[in-house]
mmCIF file of C-alpha atoms in Angstrom:
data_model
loop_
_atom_site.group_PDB
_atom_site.id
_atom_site.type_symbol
_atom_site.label_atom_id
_atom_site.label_comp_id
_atom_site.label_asym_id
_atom_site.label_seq_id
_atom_site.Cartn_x
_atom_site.Cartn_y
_atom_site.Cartn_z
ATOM 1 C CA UNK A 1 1.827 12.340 -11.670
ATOM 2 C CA UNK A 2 -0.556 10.017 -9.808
ATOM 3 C CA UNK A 3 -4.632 9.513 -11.515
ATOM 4 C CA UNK A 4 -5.732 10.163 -7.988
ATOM 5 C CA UNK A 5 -5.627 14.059 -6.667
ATOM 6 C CA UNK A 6 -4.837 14.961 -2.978
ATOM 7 C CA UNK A 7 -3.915 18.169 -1.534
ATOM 8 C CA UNK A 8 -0.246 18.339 -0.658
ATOM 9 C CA UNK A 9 -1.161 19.567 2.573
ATOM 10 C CA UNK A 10 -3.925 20.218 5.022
ATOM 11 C CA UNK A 11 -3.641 21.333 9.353
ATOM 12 C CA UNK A 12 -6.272 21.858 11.696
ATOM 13 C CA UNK A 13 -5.600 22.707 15.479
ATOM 14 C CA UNK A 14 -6.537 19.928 17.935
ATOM 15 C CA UNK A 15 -9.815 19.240 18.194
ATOM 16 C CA UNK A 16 -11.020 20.063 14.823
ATOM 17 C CA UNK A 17 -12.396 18.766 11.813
ATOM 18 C CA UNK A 18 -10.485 17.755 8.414
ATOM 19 C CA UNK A 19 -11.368 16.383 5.434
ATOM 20 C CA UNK A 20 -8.972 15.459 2.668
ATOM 21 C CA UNK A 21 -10.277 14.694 -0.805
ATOM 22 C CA UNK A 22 -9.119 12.638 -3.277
ATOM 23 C CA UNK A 23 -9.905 13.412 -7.070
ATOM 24 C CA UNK A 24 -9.872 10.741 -9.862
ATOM 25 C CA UNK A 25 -11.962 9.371 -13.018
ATOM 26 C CA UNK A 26 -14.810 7.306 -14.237
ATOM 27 C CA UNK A 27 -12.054 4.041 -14.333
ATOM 28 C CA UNK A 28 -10.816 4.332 -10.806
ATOM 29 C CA UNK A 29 -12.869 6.184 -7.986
ATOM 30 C CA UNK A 30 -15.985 6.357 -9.884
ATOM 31 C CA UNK A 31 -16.398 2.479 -10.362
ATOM 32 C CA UNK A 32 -14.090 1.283 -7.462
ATOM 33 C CA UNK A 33 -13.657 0.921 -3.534
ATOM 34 C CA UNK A 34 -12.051 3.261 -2.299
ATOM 35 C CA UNK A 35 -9.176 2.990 0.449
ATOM 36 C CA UNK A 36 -7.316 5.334 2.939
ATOM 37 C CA UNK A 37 -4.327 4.987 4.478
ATOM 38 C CA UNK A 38 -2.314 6.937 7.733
ATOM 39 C CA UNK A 39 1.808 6.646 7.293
ATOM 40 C CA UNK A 40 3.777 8.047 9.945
ATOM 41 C CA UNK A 41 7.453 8.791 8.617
ATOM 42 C CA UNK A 42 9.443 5.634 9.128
ATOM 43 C CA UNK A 43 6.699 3.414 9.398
ATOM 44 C CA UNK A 44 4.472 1.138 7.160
ATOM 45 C CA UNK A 45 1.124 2.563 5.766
ATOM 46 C CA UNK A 46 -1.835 1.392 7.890
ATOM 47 C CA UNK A 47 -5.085 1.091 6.594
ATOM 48 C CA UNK A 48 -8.046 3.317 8.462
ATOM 49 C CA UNK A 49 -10.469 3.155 5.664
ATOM 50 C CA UNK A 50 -12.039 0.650 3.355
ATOM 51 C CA UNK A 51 -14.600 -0.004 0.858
ATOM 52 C CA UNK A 52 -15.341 3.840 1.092
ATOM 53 C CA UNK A 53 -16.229 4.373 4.563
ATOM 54 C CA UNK A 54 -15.657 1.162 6.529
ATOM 55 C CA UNK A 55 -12.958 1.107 9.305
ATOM 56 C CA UNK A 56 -10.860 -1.988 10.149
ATOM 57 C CA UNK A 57 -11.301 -2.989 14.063
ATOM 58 C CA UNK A 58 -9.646 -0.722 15.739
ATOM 59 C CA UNK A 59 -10.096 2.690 14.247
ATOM 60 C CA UNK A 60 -11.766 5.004 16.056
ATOM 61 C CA UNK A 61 -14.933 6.698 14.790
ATOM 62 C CA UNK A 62 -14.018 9.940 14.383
ATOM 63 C CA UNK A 63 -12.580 8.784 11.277
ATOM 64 C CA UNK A 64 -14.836 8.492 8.661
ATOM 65 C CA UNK A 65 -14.687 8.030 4.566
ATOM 66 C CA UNK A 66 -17.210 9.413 1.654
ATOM 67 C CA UNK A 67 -17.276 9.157 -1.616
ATOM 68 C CA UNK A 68 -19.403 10.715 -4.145
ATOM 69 C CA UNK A 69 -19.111 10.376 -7.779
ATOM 70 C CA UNK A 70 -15.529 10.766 -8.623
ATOM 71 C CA UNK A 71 -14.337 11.716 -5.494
ATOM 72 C CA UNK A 72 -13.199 10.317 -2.361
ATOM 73 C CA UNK A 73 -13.107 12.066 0.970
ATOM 74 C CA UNK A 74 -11.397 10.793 4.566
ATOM 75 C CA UNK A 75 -12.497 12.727 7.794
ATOM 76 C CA UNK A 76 -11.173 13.633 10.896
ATOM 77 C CA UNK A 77 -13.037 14.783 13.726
ATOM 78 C CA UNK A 78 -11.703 15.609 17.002
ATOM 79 C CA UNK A 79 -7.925 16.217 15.797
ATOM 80 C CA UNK A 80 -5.299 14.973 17.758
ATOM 81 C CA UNK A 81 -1.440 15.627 17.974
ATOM 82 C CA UNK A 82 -0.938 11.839 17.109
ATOM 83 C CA UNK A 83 -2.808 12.162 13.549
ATOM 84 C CA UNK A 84 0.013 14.319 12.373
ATOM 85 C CA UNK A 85 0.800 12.048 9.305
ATOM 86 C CA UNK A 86 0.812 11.690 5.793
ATOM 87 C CA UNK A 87 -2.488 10.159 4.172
ATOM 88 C CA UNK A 88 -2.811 8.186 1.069
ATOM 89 C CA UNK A 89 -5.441 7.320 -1.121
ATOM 90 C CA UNK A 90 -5.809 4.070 -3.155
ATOM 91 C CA UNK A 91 -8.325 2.488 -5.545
ATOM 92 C CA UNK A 92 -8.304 -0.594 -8.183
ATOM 93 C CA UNK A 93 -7.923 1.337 -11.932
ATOM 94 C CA UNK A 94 -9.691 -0.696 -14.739
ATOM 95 C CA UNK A 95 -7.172 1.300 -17.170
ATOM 96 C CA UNK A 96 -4.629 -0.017 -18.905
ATOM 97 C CA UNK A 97 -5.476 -3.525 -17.915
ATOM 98 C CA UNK A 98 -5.524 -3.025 -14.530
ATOM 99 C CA UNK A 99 -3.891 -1.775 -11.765
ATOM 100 C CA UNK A 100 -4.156 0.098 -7.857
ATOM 101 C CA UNK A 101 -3.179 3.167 -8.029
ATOM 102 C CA UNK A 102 -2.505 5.354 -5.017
ATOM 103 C CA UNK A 103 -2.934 9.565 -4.511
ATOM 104 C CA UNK A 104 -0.040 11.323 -3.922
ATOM 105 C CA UNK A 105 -0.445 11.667 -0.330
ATOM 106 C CA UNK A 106 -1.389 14.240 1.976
ATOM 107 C CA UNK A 107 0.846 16.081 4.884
ATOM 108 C CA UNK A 108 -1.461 16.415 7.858
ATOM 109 C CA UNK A 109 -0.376 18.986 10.277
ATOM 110 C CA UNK A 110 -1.983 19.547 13.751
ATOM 111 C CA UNK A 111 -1.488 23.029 15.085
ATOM 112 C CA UNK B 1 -1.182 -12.188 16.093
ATOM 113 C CA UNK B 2 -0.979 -11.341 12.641
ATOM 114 C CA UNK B 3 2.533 -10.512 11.339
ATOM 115 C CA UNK B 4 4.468 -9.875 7.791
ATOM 116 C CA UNK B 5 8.353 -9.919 8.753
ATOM 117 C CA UNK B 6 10.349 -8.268 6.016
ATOM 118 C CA UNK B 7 14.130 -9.442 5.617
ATOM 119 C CA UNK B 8 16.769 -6.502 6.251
ATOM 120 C CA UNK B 9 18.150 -3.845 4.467
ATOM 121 C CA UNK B 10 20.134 -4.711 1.543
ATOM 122 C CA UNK B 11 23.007 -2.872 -0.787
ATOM 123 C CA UNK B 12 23.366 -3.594 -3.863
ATOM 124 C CA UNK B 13 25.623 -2.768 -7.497
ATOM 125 C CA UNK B 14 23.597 -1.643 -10.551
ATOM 126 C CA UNK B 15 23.522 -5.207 -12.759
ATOM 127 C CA UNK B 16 23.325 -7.589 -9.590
ATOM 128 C CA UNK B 17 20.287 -9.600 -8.186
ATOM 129 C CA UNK B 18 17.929 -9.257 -5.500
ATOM 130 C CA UNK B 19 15.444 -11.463 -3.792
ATOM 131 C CA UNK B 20 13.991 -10.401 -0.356
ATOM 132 C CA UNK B 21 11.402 -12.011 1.336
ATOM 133 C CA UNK B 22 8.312 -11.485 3.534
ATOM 134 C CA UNK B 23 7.468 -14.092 6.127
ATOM 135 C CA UNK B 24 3.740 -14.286 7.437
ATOM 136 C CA UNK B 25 2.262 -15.263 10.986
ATOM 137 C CA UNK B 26 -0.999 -15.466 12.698
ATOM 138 C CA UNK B 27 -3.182 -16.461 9.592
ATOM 139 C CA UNK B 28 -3.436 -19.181 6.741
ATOM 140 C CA UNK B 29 -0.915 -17.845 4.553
ATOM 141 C CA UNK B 30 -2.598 -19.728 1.938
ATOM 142 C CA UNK B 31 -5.889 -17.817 2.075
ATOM 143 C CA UNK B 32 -4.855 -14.303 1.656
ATOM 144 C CA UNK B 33 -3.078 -12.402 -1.129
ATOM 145 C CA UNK B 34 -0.089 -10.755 -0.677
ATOM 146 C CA UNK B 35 0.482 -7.577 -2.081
ATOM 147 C CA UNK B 36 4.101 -5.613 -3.234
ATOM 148 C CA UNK B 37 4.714 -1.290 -2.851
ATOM 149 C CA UNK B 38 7.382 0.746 -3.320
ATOM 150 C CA UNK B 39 7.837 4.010 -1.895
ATOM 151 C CA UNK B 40 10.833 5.826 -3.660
ATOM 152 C CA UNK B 41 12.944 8.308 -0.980
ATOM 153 C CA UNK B 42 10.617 11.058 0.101
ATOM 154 C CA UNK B 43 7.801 10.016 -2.653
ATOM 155 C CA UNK B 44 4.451 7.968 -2.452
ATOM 156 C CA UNK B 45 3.082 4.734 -2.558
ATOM 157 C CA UNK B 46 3.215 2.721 -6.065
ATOM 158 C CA UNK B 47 1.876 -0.456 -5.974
ATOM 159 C CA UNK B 48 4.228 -3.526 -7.946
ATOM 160 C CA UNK B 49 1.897 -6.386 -7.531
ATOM 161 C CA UNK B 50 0.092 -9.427 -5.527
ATOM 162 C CA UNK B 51 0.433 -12.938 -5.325
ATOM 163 C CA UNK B 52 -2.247 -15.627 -4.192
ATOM 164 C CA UNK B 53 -0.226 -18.114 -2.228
ATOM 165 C CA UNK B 54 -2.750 -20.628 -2.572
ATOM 166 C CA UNK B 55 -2.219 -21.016 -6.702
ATOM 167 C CA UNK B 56 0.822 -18.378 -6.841
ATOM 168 C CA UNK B 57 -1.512 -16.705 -9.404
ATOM 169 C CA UNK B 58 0.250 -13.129 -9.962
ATOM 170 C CA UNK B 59 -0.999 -10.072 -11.046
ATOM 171 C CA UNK B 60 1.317 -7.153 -12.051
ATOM 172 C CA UNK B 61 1.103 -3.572 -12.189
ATOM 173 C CA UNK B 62 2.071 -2.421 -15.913
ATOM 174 C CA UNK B 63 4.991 0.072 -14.359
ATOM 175 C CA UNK B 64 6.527 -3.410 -13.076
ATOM 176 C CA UNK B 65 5.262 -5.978 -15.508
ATOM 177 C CA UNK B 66 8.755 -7.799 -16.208
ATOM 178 C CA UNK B 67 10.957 -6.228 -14.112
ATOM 179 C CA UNK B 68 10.146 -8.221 -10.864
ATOM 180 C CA UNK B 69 9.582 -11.911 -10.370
ATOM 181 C CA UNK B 70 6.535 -12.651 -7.565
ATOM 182 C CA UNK B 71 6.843 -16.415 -5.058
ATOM 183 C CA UNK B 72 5.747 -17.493 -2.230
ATOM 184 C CA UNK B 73 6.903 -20.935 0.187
ATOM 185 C CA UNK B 74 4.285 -22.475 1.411
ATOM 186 C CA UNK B 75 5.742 -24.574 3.716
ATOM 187 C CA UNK B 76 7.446 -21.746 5.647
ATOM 188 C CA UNK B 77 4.688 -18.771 5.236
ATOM 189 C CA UNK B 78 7.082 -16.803 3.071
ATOM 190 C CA UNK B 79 6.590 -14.523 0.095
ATOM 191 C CA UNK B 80 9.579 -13.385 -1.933
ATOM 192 C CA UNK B 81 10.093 -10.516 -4.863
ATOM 193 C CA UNK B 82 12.992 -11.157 -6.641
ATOM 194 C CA UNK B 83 15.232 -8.272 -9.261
ATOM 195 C CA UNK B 84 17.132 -10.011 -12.049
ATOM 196 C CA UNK B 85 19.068 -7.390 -12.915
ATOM 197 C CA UNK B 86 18.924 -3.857 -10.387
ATOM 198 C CA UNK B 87 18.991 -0.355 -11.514
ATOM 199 C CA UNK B 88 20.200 2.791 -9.452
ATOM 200 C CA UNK B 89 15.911 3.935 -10.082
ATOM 201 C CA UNK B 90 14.969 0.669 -7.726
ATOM 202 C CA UNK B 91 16.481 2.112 -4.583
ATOM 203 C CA UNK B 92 13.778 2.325 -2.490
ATOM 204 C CA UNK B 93 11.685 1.223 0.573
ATOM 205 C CA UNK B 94 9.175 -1.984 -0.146
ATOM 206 C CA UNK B 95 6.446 -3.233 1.822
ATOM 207 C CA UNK B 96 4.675 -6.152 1.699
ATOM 208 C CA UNK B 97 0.996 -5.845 2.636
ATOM 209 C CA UNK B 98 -1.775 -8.898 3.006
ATOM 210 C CA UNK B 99 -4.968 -8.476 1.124
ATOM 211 C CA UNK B 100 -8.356 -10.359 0.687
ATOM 212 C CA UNK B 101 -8.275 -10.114 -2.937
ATOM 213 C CA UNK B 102 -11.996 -8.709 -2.849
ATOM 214 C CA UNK B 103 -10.725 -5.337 -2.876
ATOM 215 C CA UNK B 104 -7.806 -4.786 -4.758
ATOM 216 C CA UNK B 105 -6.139 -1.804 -2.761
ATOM 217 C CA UNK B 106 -6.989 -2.569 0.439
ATOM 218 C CA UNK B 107 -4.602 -4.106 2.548
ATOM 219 C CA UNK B 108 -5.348 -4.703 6.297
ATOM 220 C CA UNK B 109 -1.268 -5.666 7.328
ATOM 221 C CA UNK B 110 1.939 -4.298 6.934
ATOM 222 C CA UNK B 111 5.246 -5.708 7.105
ATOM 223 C CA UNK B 112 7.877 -2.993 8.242
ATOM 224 C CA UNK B 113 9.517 -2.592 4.882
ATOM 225 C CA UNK B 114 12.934 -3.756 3.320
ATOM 226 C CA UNK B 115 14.938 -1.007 2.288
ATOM 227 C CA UNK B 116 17.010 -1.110 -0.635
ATOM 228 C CA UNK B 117 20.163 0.759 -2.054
ATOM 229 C CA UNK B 118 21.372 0.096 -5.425
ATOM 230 C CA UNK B 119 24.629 2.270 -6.421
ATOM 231 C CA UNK B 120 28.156 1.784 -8.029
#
Protein backbone atom coordinates (compact mmCIF):
# COMPACT_ATOMS: atom_id res chain seq x y z
CA UNK A 1 0.00 0.00 0.00
CA UNK A 2 1.60 3.19 -1.35
CA UNK A 3 1.82 6.67 1.41
CA UNK A 4 0.41 8.54 -1.52
CA UNK A 5 -3.60 8.08 -2.30
CA UNK A 6 -5.02 8.17 -5.90
CA UNK A 7 -8.28 7.10 -7.13
CA UNK A 8 -8.08 3.84 -9.03
CA UNK A 9 -9.98 5.35 -11.65
CA UNK A 10 -11.43 8.51 -13.07
CA UNK A 11 -13.24 9.21 -17.10
CA UNK A 12 -14.54 12.23 -18.47
CA UNK A 13 -15.94 12.47 -22.14
CA UNK A 14 -13.80 14.54 -24.54
CA UNK A 15 -13.63 17.83 -23.90
CA UNK A 16 -14.01 17.90 -20.25
CA UNK A 17 -12.41 18.62 -17.16
CA UNK A 18 -10.55 16.08 -14.64
CA UNK A 19 -8.81 16.36 -11.74
CA UNK A 20 -7.09 13.52 -9.95
CA UNK A 21 -5.91 13.95 -6.38
CA UNK A 22 -3.31 12.56 -4.65
CA UNK A 23 -3.50 12.13 -0.73
CA UNK A 24 -0.40 11.84 1.56
CA UNK A 25 1.20 13.21 4.99
CA UNK A 26 3.03 15.95 6.73
CA UNK A 27 6.61 13.92 5.58
CA UNK A 28 5.88 13.66 1.91
CA UNK A 29 3.29 16.02 0.09
CA UNK A 30 3.02 18.42 2.83
CA UNK A 31 6.82 19.39 2.91
CA UNK A 32 7.80 18.22 -0.67
CA UNK A 33 7.52 18.95 -4.57
CA UNK A 34 5.24 17.33 -5.91
CA UNK A 35 5.42 15.41 -9.40
CA UNK A 36 2.96 13.90 -12.01
CA UNK A 37 3.45 11.56 -14.40
CA UNK A 38 1.25 10.18 -17.82
CA UNK A 39 2.19 6.22 -18.67
CA UNK A 40 0.63 4.82 -21.58
CA UNK A 41 0.66 0.85 -21.32
CA UNK A 42 3.92 -0.30 -22.81
CA UNK A 43 5.65 2.77 -22.53
CA UNK A 44 7.95 4.69 -20.04
CA UNK A 45 6.34 7.21 -17.55
CA UNK A 46 6.69 10.80 -18.83
CA UNK A 47 6.76 13.57 -16.67
CA UNK A 48 3.85 16.46 -17.27
CA UNK A 49 4.16 18.02 -13.93
CA UNK A 50 6.79 19.34 -11.60
CA UNK A 51 7.51 21.20 -8.56
CA UNK A 52 3.62 21.25 -8.07
CA UNK A 53 2.36 22.94 -11.02
CA UNK A 54 5.22 23.52 -13.46
CA UNK A 55 5.16 21.74 -16.90
CA UNK A 56 8.32 20.56 -18.72
CA UNK A 57 8.54 22.23 -22.42
CA UNK A 58 6.27 20.70 -24.20
CA UNK A 59 3.15 20.09 -22.22
CA UNK A 60 0.34 21.73 -23.13
CA UNK A 61 -1.53 24.06 -20.78
CA UNK A 62 -4.49 22.48 -20.25
CA UNK A 63 -2.61 20.50 -17.88
CA UNK A 64 -2.18 21.97 -14.78
CA UNK A 65 -0.99 20.80 -11.01
CA UNK A 66 -2.17 22.14 -7.32
CA UNK A 67 -1.35 21.36 -4.24
CA UNK A 68 -2.72 22.40 -1.02
CA UNK A 69 -1.71 21.19 2.29
CA UNK A 70 -1.44 17.51 2.07
CA UNK A 71 -2.75 17.06 -1.12
CA UNK A 72 -1.78 17.09 -4.60
CA UNK A 73 -4.06 17.59 -7.55
CA UNK A 74 -3.22 17.18 -11.63
CA UNK A 75 -5.83 18.74 -14.10
CA UNK A 76 -7.07 18.17 -17.32
CA UNK A 77 -8.95 20.48 -19.29
CA UNK A 78 -10.15 19.96 -22.68
CA UNK A 79 -10.00 15.95 -22.58
CA UNK A 80 -8.77 14.24 -25.38
CA UNK A 81 -8.90 10.53 -26.65
CA UNK A 82 -4.99 10.52 -26.47
CA UNK A 83 -4.94 11.26 -22.50
CA UNK A 84 -6.43 7.88 -21.95
CA UNK A 85 -3.57 6.72 -19.58
CA UNK A 86 -2.60 5.82 -16.30
CA UNK A 87 -1.28 8.78 -13.99
CA UNK A 88 1.14 8.61 -11.21
CA UNK A 89 2.01 10.66 -8.47
CA UNK A 90 5.48 11.06 -6.85
CA UNK A 91 7.09 13.08 -4.05
CA UNK A 92 10.56 12.91 -1.95
CA UNK A 93 9.40 11.17 1.73
CA UNK A 94 11.63 12.46 4.65
CA UNK A 95 10.47 9.05 6.46
CA UNK A 96 12.41 6.42 7.17
CA UNK A 97 15.54 8.14 6.03
CA UNK A 98 14.44 9.01 2.91
CA UNK A 99 12.97 7.99 -0.03
CA UNK A 100 10.41 8.95 -3.41
CA UNK A 101 7.59 7.42 -3.14
CA UNK A 102 5.02 7.19 -5.91
CA UNK A 103 0.77 6.95 -5.72
CA UNK A 104 -0.64 4.06 -6.91
CA UNK A 105 -1.67 5.35 -10.14
CA UNK A 106 -4.72 6.39 -11.71
CA UNK A 107 -6.71 4.73 -14.89
CA UNK A 108 -7.88 7.65 -16.97
CA UNK A 109 -10.66 6.81 -19.25
CA UNK A 110 -12.05 9.17 -21.99
CA UNK A 111 -15.61 8.42 -22.95
CA UNK B 1 18.56 14.92 -28.53
CA UNK B 2 18.38 13.64 -25.22
CA UNK B 3 18.29 9.81 -24.92
CA UNK B 4 18.57 6.90 -22.06
CA UNK B 5 18.99 3.50 -24.13
CA UNK B 6 18.14 0.57 -21.92
CA UNK B 7 19.89 -2.89 -22.82
CA UNK B 8 17.28 -5.76 -23.83
CA UNK B 9 15.20 -8.04 -22.21
CA UNK B 10 16.84 -10.54 -20.14
CA UNK B 11 15.86 -14.23 -18.56
CA UNK B 12 17.16 -15.27 -15.85
CA UNK B 13 17.31 -18.54 -12.97
CA UNK B 14 16.47 -17.67 -9.34
CA UNK B 15 20.33 -17.54 -7.68
CA UNK B 16 22.06 -16.05 -10.93
CA UNK B 17 23.34 -12.43 -11.61
CA UNK B 18 22.21 -9.53 -13.41
CA UNK B 19 23.70 -6.31 -14.57
CA UNK B 20 21.86 -4.20 -17.25
CA UNK B 21 22.76 -1.00 -18.29
CA UNK B 22 21.43 2.42 -19.38
CA UNK B 23 23.39 4.40 -21.92
CA UNK B 24 22.83 8.31 -22.08
CA UNK B 25 22.95 10.85 -25.12
CA UNK B 26 22.38 14.43 -25.80
CA UNK B 27 23.60 15.84 -22.34
CA UNK B 28 26.71 15.81 -19.92
CA UNK B 29 26.15 12.58 -18.42
CA UNK B 30 28.22 13.81 -15.69
CA UNK B 31 25.87 16.60 -14.60
CA UNK B 32 22.66 14.86 -14.06
CA UNK B 33 21.55 12.08 -11.70
CA UNK B 34 20.29 9.07 -12.81
CA UNK B 35 17.52 7.56 -11.24
CA UNK B 36 16.32 3.47 -10.97
CA UNK B 37 12.12 2.19 -10.96
CA UNK B 38 10.60 -0.83 -11.05
CA UNK B 39 7.23 -1.48 -12.11
CA UNK B 40 6.19 -5.12 -11.10
CA UNK B 41 3.59 -6.85 -13.94
CA UNK B 42 0.40 -4.87 -13.91
CA UNK B 43 1.51 -2.76 -10.61
CA UNK B 44 3.00 0.83 -10.07
CA UNK B 45 5.97 2.70 -9.97
CA UNK B 46 8.57 1.99 -6.96
CA UNK B 47 11.47 3.87 -7.05
CA UNK B 48 15.13 1.68 -6.28
CA UNK B 49 17.52 4.52 -6.35
CA UNK B 50 19.88 7.34 -8.10
CA UNK B 51 23.31 7.72 -8.85
CA UNK B 52 25.35 11.06 -9.47
CA UNK B 53 27.71 10.14 -12.25
CA UNK B 54 29.87 12.90 -11.50
CA UNK B 55 31.05 11.35 -7.80
CA UNK B 56 28.93 7.95 -8.23
CA UNK B 57 27.43 9.15 -4.90
CA UNK B 58 24.29 6.67 -4.43
CA UNK B 59 21.33 6.99 -2.64
CA UNK B 60 18.99 3.99 -2.00
CA UNK B 61 15.49 3.49 -1.35
CA UNK B 62 15.17 1.35 2.04
CA UNK B 63 12.87 -1.45 0.02
CA UNK B 64 16.25 -1.91 -2.10
CA UNK B 65 19.01 -0.89 0.25
CA UNK B 66 21.39 -4.05 -0.36
CA UNK B 67 19.80 -5.85 -2.80
CA UNK B 68 21.05 -3.83 -5.89
CA UNK B 69 24.48 -2.48 -6.66
CA UNK B 70 24.28 1.30 -8.51
CA UNK B 71 27.55 2.38 -11.46
CA UNK B 72 27.94 4.39 -13.94
CA UNK B 73 31.03 4.59 -17.02
CA UNK B 74 31.95 7.68 -17.60
CA UNK B 75 33.79 7.31 -20.48
CA UNK B 76 30.93 5.71 -22.45
CA UNK B 77 27.72 7.65 -20.86
CA UNK B 78 26.52 4.44 -19.27
CA UNK B 79 24.76 3.67 -16.01
CA UNK B 80 24.43 0.09 -14.83
CA UNK B 81 22.22 -1.73 -11.84
CA UNK B 82 23.57 -4.83 -11.11
CA UNK B 83 21.53 -8.19 -8.92
CA UNK B 84 23.99 -10.42 -7.07
CA UNK B 85 21.86 -12.97 -6.49
CA UNK B 86 17.95 -12.80 -8.39
CA UNK B 87 14.75 -13.82 -6.89
CA UNK B 88 11.49 -14.98 -8.79
CA UNK B 89 9.88 -11.31 -6.77
CA UNK B 90 12.51 -9.18 -9.14
CA UNK B 91 10.76 -10.02 -12.38
CA UNK B 92 9.81 -6.94 -13.53
CA UNK B 93 10.05 -3.93 -15.95
CA UNK B 94 12.95 -1.16 -14.93
CA UNK B 95 13.43 2.19 -16.15
CA UNK B 96 16.05 4.36 -15.88
CA UNK B 97 15.07 8.04 -15.63
CA UNK B 98 17.59 11.32 -15.55
CA UNK B 99 17.06 13.75 -12.77
CA UNK B 100 18.50 17.18 -11.59
CA UNK B 101 18.92 16.07 -8.15
CA UNK B 102 17.01 19.35 -6.95
CA UNK B 103 13.91 17.52 -6.87
CA UNK B 104 14.11 14.15 -5.88
CA UNK B 105 11.09 12.56 -7.88
CA UNK B 106 11.15 14.38 -10.76
CA UNK B 107 12.61 12.98 -13.66
CA UNK B 108 12.42 14.81 -17.06
CA UNK B 109 13.75 11.42 -19.37
CA UNK B 110 12.93 8.03 -19.78
CA UNK B 111 14.74 5.21 -21.11
CA UNK B 112 12.26 2.53 -22.61
CA UNK B 113 12.70 0.00 -19.87
CA UNK B 114 14.59 -3.44 -19.56
CA UNK B 115 12.37 -6.12 -18.82
CA UNK B 116 13.28 -8.85 -16.69
CA UNK B 117 12.15 -12.56 -16.04
CA UNK B 118 13.56 -14.50 -13.30
CA UNK B 119 12.08 -18.25 -13.04
CA UNK B 120 13.33 -21.92 -12.63
Amino acid sequence: QSELTQPPSASGAPGQRVTISCSGSNSNVGSNFVNWYRQVPGTAPQLLIYNNNQRPSGVPDRISGSKSGTSAYLAINGLKSEDEASYFCSVWDDSLNGRVVFGGGTRLTVL
Amino acid sequence: EVQLVQSGAEVKKPGESLKISCQAFGYSFRSYWIGWVRQMPGKGLEWMGVIYPGDSGTRFSPLFQGHVTLSVDKSTGTAYMQWNSLKASDSAIYFCARGDGNNWGSYDYWGQGSPVTVSS
